[in-house]
mmCIF file of C-alpha atoms in Angstrom:
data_model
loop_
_atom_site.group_PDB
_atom_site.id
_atom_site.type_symbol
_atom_site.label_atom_id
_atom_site.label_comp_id
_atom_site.label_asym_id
_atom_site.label_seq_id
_atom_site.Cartn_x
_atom_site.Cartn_y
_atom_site.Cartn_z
ATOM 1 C CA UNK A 248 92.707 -36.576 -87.456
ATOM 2 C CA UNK A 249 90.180 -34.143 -85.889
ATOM 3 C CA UNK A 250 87.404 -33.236 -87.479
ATOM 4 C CA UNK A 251 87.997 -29.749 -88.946
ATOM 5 C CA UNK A 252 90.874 -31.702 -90.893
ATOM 6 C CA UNK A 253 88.289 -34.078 -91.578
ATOM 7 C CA UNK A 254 85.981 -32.036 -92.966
ATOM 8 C CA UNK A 255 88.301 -30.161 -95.441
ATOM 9 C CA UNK A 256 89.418 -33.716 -96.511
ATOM 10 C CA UNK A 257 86.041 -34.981 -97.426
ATOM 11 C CA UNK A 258 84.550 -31.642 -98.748
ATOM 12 C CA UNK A 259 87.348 -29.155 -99.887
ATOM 13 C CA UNK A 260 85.150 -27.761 -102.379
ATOM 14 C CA UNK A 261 82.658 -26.968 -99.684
ATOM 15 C CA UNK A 262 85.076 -25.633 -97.052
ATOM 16 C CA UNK A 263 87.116 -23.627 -99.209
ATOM 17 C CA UNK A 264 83.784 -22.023 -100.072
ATOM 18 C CA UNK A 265 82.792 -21.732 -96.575
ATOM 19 C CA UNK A 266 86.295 -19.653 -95.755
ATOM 20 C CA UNK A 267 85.985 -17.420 -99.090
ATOM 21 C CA UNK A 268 82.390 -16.534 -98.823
ATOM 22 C CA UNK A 269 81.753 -15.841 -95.095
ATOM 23 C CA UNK A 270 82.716 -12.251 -94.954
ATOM 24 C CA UNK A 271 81.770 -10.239 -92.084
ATOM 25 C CA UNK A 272 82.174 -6.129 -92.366
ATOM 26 C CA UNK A 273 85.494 -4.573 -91.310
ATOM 27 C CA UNK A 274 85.750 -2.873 -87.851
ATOM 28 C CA UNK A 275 88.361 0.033 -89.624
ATOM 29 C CA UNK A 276 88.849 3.931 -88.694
ATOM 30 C CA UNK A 277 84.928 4.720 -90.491
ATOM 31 C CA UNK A 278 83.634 1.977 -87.964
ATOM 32 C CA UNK A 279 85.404 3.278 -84.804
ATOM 33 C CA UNK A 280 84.838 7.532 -85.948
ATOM 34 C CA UNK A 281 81.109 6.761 -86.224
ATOM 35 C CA UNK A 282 81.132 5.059 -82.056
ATOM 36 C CA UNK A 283 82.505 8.096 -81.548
ATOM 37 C CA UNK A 284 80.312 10.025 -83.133
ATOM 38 C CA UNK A 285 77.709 8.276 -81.625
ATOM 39 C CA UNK A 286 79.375 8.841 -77.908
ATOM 40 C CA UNK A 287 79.876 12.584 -78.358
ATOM 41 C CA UNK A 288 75.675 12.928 -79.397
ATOM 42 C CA UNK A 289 75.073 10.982 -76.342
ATOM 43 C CA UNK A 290 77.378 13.020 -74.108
ATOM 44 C CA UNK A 291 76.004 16.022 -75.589
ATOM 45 C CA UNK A 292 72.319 14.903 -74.823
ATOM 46 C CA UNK A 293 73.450 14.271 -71.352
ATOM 47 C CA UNK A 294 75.063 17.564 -70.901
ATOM 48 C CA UNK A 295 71.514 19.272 -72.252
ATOM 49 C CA UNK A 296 69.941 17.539 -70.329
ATOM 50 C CA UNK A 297 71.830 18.168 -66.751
ATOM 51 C CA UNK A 298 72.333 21.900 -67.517
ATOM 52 C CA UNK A 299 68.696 22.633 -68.445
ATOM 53 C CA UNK A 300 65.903 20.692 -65.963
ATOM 54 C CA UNK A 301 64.640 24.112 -65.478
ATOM 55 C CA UNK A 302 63.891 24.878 -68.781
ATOM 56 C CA UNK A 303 62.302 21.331 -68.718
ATOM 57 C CA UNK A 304 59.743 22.317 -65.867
ATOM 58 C CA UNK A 305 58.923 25.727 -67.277
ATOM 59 C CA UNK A 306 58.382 23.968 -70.936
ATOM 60 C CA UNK A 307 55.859 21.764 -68.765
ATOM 61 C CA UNK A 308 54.005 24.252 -67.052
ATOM 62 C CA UNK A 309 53.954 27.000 -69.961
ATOM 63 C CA UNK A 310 52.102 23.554 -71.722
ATOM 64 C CA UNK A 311 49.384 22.932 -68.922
ATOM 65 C CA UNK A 312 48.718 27.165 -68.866
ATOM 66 C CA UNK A 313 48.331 26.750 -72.499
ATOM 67 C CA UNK A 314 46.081 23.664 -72.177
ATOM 68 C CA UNK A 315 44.001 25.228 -69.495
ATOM 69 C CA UNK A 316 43.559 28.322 -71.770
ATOM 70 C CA UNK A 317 42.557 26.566 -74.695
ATOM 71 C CA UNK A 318 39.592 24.058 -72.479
ATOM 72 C CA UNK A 319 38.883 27.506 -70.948
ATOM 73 C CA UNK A 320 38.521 29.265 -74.021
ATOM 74 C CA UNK A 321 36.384 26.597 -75.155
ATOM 75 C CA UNK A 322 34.343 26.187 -72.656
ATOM 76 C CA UNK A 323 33.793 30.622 -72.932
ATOM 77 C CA UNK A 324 32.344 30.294 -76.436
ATOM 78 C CA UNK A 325 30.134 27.699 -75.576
ATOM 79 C CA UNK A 326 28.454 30.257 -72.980
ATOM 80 C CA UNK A 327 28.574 33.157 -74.742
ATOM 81 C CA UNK A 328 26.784 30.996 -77.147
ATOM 82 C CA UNK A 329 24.056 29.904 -74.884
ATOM 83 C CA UNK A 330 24.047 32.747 -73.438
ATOM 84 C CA UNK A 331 23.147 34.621 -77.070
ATOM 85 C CA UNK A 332 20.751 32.054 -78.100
ATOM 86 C CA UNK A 333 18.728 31.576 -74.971
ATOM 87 C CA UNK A 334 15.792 33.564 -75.337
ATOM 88 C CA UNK A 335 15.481 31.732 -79.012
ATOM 89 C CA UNK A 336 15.654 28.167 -77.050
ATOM 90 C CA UNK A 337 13.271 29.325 -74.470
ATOM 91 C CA UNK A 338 10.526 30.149 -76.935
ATOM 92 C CA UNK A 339 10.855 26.883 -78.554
ATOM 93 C CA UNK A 340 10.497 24.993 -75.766
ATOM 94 C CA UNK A 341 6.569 25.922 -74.712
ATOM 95 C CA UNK A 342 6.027 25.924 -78.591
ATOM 96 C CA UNK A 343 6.940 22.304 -78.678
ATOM 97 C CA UNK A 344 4.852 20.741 -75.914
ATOM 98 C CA UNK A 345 7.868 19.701 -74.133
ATOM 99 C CA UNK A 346 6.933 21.661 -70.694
ATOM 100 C CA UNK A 347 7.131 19.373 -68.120
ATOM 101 C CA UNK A 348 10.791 17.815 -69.217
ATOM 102 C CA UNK A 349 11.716 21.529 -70.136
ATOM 103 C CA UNK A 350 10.620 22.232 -66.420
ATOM 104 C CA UNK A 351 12.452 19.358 -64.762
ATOM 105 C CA UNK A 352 15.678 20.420 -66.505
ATOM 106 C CA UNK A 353 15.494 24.018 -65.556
ATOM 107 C CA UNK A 354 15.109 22.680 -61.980
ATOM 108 C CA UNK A 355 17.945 20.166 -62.677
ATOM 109 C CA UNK A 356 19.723 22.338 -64.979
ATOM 110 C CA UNK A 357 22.477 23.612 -62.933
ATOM 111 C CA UNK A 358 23.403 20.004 -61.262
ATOM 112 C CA UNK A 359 23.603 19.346 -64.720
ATOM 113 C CA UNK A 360 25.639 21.374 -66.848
ATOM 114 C CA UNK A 361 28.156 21.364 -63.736
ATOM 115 C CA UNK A 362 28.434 18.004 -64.366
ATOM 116 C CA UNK A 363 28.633 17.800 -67.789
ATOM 117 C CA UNK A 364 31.115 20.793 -67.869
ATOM 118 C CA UNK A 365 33.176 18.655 -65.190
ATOM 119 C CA UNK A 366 32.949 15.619 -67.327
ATOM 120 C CA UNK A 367 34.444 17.768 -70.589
ATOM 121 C CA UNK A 368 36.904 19.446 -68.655
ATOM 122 C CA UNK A 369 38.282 15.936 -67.083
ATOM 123 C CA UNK A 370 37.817 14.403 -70.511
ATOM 124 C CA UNK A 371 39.766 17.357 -72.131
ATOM 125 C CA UNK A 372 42.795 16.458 -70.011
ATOM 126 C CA UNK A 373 42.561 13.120 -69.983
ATOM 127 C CA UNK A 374 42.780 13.319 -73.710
ATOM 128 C CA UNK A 375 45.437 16.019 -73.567
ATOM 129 C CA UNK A 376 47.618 13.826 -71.066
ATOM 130 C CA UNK A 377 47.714 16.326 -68.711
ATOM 131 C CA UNK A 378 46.864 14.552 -65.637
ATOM 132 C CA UNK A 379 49.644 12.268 -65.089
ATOM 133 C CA UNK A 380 52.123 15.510 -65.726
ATOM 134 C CA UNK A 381 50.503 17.803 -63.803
ATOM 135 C CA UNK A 382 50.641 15.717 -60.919
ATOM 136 C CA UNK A 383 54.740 15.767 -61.889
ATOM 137 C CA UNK A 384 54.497 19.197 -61.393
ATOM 138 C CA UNK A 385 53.051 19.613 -58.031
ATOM 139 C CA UNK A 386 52.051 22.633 -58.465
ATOM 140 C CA UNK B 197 97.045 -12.619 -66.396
ATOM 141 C CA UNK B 198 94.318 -11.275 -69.439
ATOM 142 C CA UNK B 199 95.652 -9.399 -72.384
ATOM 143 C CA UNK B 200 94.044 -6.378 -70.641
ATOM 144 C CA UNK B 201 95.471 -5.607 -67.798
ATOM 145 C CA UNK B 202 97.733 -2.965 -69.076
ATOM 146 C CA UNK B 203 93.854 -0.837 -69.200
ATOM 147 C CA UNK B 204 93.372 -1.363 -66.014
ATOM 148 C CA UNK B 205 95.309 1.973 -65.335
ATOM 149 C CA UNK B 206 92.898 3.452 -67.837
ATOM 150 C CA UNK B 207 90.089 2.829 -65.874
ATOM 151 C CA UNK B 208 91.206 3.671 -62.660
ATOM 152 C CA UNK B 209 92.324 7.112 -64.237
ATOM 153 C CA UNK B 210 88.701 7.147 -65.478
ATOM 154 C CA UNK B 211 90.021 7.771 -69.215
ATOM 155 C CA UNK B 212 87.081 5.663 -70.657
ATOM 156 C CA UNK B 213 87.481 7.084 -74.307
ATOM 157 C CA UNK B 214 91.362 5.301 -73.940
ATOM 158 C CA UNK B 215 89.970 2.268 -72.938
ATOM 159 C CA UNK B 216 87.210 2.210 -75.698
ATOM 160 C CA UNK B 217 89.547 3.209 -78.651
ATOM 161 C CA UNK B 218 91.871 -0.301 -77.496
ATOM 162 C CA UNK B 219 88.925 -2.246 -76.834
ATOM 163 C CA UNK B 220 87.980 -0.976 -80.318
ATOM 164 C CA UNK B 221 91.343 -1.699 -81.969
ATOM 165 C CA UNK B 222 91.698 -5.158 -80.189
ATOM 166 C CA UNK B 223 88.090 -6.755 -80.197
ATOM 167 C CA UNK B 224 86.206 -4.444 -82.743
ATOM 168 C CA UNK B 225 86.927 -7.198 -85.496
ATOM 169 C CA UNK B 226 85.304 -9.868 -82.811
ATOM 170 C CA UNK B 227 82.542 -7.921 -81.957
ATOM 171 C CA UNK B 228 81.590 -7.281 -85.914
ATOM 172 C CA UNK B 229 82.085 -11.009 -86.354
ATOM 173 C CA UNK B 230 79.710 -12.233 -83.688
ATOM 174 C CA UNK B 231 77.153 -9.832 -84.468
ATOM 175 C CA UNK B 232 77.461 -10.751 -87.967
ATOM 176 C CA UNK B 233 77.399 -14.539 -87.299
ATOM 177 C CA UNK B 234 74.316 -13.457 -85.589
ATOM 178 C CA UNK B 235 72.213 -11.535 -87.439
ATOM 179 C CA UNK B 236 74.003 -12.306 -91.333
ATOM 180 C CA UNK B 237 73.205 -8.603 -92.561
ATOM 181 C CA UNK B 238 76.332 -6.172 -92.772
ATOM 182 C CA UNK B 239 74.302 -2.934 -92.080
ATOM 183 C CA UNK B 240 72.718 -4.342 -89.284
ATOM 184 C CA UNK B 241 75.513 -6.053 -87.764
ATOM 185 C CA UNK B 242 77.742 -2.626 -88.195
ATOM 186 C CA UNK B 243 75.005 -0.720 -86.394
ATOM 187 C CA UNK B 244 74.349 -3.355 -83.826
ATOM 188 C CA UNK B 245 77.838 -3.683 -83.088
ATOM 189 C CA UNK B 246 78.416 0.360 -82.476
ATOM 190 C CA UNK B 247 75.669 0.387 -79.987
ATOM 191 C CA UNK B 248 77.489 -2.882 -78.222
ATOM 192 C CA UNK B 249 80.084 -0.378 -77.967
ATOM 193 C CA UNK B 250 78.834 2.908 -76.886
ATOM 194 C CA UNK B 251 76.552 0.300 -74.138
ATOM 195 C CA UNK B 252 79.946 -0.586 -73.135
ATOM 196 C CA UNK B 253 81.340 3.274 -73.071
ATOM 197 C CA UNK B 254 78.281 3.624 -70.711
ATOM 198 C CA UNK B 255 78.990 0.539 -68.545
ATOM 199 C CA UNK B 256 82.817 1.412 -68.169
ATOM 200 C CA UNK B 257 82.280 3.574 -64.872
ATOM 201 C CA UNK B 258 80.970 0.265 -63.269
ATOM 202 C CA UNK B 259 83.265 -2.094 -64.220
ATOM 203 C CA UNK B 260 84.245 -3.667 -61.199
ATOM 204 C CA UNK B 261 87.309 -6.422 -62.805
ATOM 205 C CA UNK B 262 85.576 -9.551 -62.232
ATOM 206 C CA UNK B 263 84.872 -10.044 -65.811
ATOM 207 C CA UNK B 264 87.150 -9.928 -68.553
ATOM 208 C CA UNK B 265 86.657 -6.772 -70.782
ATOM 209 C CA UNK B 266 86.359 -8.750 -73.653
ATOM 210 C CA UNK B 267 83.860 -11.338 -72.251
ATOM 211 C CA UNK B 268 81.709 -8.363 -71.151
ATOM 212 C CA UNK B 269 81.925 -6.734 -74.404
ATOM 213 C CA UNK B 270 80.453 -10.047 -76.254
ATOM 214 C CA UNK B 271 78.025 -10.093 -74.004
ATOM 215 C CA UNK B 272 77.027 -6.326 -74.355
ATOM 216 C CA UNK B 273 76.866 -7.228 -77.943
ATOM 217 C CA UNK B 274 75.122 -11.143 -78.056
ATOM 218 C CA UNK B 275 71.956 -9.333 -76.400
ATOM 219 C CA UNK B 276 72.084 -6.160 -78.345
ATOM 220 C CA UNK B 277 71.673 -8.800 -81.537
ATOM 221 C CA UNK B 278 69.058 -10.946 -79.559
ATOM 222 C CA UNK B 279 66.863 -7.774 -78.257
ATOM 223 C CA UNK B 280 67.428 -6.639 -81.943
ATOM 224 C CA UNK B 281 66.184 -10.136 -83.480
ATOM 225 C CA UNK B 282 63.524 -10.134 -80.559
ATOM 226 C CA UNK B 283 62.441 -6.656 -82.130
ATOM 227 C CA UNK B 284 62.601 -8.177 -85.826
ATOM 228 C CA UNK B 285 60.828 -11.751 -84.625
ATOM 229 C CA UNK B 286 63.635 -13.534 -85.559
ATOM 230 C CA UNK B 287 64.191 -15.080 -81.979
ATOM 231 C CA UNK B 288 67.255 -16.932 -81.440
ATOM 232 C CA UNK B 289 67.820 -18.360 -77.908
ATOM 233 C CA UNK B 290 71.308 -19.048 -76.322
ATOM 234 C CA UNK B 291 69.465 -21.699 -74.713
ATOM 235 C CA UNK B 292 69.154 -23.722 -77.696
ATOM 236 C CA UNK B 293 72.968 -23.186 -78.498
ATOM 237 C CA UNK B 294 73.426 -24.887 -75.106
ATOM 238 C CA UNK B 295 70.731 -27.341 -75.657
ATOM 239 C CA UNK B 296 71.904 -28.423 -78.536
ATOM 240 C CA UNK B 297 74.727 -30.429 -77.208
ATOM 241 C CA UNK B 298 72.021 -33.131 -75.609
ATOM 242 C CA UNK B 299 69.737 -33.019 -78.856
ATOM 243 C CA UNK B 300 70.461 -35.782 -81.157
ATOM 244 C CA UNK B 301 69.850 -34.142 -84.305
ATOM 245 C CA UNK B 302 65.851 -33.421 -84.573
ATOM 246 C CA UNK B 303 66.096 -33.713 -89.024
ATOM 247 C CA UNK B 304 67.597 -37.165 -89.183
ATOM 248 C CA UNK B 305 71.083 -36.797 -92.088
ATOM 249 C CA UNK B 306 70.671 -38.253 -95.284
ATOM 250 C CA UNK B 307 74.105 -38.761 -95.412
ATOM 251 C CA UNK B 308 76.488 -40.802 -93.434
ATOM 252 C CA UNK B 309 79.739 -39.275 -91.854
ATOM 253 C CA UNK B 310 81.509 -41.636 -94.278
ATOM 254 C CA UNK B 311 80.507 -40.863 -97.633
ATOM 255 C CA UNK B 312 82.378 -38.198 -100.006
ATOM 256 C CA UNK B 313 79.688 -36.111 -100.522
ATOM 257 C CA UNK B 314 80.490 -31.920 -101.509
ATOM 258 C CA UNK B 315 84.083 -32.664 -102.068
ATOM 259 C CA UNK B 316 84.240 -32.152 -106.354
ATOM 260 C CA UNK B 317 87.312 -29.901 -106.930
ATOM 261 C CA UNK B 318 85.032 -27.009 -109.078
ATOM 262 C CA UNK B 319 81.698 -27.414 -107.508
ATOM 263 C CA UNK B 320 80.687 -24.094 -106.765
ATOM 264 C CA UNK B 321 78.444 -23.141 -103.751
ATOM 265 C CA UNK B 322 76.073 -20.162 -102.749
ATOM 266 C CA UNK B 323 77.291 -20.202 -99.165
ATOM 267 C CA UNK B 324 74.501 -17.351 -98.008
ATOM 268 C CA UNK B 325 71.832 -20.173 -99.484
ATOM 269 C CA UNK B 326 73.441 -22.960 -97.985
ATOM 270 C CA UNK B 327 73.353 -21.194 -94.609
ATOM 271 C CA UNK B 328 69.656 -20.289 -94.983
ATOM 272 C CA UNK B 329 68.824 -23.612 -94.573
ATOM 273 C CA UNK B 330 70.467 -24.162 -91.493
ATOM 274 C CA UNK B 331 68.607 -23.996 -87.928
ATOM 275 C CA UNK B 332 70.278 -20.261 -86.230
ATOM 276 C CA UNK B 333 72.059 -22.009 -83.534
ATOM 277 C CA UNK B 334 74.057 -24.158 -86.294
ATOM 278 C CA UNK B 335 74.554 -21.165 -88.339
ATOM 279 C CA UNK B 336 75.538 -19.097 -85.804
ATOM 280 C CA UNK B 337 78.574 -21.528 -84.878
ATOM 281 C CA UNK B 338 79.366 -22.343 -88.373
ATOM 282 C CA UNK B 339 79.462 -18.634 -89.317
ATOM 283 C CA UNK B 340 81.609 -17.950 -86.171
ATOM 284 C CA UNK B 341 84.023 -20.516 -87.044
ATOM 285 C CA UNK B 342 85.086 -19.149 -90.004
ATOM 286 C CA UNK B 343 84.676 -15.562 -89.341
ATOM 287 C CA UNK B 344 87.277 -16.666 -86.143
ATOM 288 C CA UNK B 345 89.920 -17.889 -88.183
ATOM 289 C CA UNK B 346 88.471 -21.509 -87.372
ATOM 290 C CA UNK B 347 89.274 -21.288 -83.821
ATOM 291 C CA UNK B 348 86.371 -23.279 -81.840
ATOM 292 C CA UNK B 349 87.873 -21.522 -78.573
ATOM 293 C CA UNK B 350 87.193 -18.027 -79.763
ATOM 294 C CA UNK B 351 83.788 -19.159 -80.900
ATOM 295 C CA UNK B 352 83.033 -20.620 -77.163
ATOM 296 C CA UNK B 353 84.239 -17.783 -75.766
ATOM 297 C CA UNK B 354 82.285 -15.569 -77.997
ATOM 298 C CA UNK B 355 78.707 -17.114 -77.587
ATOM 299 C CA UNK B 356 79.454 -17.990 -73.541
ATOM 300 C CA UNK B 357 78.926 -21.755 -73.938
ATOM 301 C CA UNK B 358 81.196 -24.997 -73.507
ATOM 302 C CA UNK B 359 84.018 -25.852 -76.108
ATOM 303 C CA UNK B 360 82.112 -29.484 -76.728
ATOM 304 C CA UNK B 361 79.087 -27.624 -77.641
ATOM 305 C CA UNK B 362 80.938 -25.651 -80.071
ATOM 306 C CA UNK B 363 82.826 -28.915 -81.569
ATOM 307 C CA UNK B 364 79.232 -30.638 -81.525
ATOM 308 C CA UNK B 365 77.328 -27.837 -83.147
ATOM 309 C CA UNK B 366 79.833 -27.407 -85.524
ATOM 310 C CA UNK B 367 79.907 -31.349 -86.316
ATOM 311 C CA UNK B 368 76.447 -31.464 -86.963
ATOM 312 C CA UNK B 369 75.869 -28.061 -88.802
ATOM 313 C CA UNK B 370 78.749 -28.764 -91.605
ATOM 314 C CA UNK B 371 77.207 -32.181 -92.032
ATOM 315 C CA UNK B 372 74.146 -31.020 -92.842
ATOM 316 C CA UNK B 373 75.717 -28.375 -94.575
ATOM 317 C CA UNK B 374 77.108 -31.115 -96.576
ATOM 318 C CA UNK B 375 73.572 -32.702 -96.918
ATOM 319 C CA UNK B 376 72.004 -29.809 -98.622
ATOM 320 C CA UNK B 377 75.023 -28.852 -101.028
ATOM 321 C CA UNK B 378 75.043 -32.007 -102.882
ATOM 322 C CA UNK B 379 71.693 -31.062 -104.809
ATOM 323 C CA UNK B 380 73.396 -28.297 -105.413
ATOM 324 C CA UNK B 381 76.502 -29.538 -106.972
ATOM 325 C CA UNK B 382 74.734 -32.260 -109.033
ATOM 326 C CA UNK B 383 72.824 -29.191 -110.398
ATOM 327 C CA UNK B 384 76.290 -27.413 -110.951
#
């Protein structure tokens, strides 16, 4: 006697359940209409995609001009403000006893703000994750 | 000579949607099964075993004949279901089906082949419980076998791993099967 026989002999109760209650869903006409379904998306995806990689590049690049406006813009305001409010920030800074430091950064003050402005601008696209698609676009 | 041969002349006509719709009509039942057995959830196991299908839409074109379609279909789907249980940190290696063949039992049986024990005509069982308590290679085999019709050759074809294994597994997950209904059926 082999041992599935064996089994069933010495626990019917327990195979029978076994048999009845392990159900697993049916592969019917829903199951194999929704691989279908599922095929056609794909194949229409794939089609998008190979009829339209230059719609893909100019999406990219119409981003980075947009990105490069918008740090630009930014960075505009910022001297326009400056700009505006200099004469204000020059008084104050005799006013305040603060002459020699206000002296070393108008002598350093160019070196400076270049940096700083570099600094922004590198953080802005790091942040924006332009660098690692702008090299894609070798422009 | 496989059962599939006659798509052969599918293939090389490049009619992939023919080939799928038969490999649908002959092993979509199988496919169901094994990812059921795998990952005991019918949703799941429904979606799981779609995208083992549309994989193997996508893996047609490079079918070069030295597998058996069906073989590379369970495949397709046994590591859908693992990377799926991988996903859901419910890990379950193939290794330890294989394993399991040399490993004498790690829980020690309370109950000796000989005994009746879960045999009481009217006992009734909660099978999904029952199975709960079993370790997922056991289950996996157990579930198989009756999903397959209780064919131990379509469940060793199914998971990839020896026909001895199977009997083994199976052995040794009914019997401890049997060791954790009989609480249950004195409480019955």
């Amino acid at each position: 006697m082999n041992d599935e026989q064996d089994f069933a002999r010495r626990s019917p109760a327990l195979d029978q359940a076994l048999r009845a209650q392990i159900r697993a869903p049916k592969a019917d006409g829903v199951f194999r209409q929704q691989v279908f379904a599922r095929i056609a998306a794909q194949r229409a995806e794939m089609a998008r995609l190979a009829a339209a990689p230059a719609a893909g590049l100019a999406r990219l690049r119409a981003q980075l001009v947009l990105q490069v406006l918008n740090v630009g813009a930014v960075g505009i305001v910022v001297a326009l403000l400056l700009r505006a409010m200099w004469p204000t920030i020059a008084a104050m800074v005799p006013e305040s006893g603060l002459a020699a430091p206000a002296s070393w950064l108008q002598s350093a003050g160019t070196v400076l703000a270049m940096t700083a402005g570099a600094a922004a601008l590198l953080y802005g696209l790091h942040r924006a994750r332009l660098l690692d698609w702008m090299r894609g676009l070798r422009l | 000579m496989t059962r599939d041969t006659d798509l052969l002349a599918l293939l090389e006509r490049r009619d992939y949607d023919a080939v799928l719709e038969a490999l649908m009509l002959r092993y979509g039942q199988k496919a169901l099964n094994l990812a059921y057995s795998m990952v005991r959830d019918h949703a799941l196991a429904e979606d799981l075993a779609q995208t083992a299908f549309v994989k193997m839409w996508q893996a047609l074109p490079r079918y070069d004949g030295r597998a058996q379609l069906s073989s590379l279909l369970y495949t397709i789907t046994r590591n859908t279901c693992l990377s799926e249980l991988r996903k859901r940190g419910r890990m379950v290696s193939l290794d330890a089906l294989t394993d399991a063949e040399n490993d004498d039992d790690a829980a020690p049986l309370a109950l000796p082949d000989e005994v009746d024990h879960a045999g009481r005509a009217g006992a009734s069982y909660d099978v999904e419980k029952l199975l709960d308590a079993l370790p997922g290679n056991y289950r996996e085999v157990v579930s198989l076998f009756y999903l397959e019709d209780c064919s131990v050759e379509e469940v060793a074809q199914m998971l990839d791993i020896p026909l001895n294994t199977v009997k083994s597994l199976l052995h040794r997950g009914r019997k401890r099967l049997a060791a954790v209904a009989l609480p249950m059926e004195k409480a019955s």
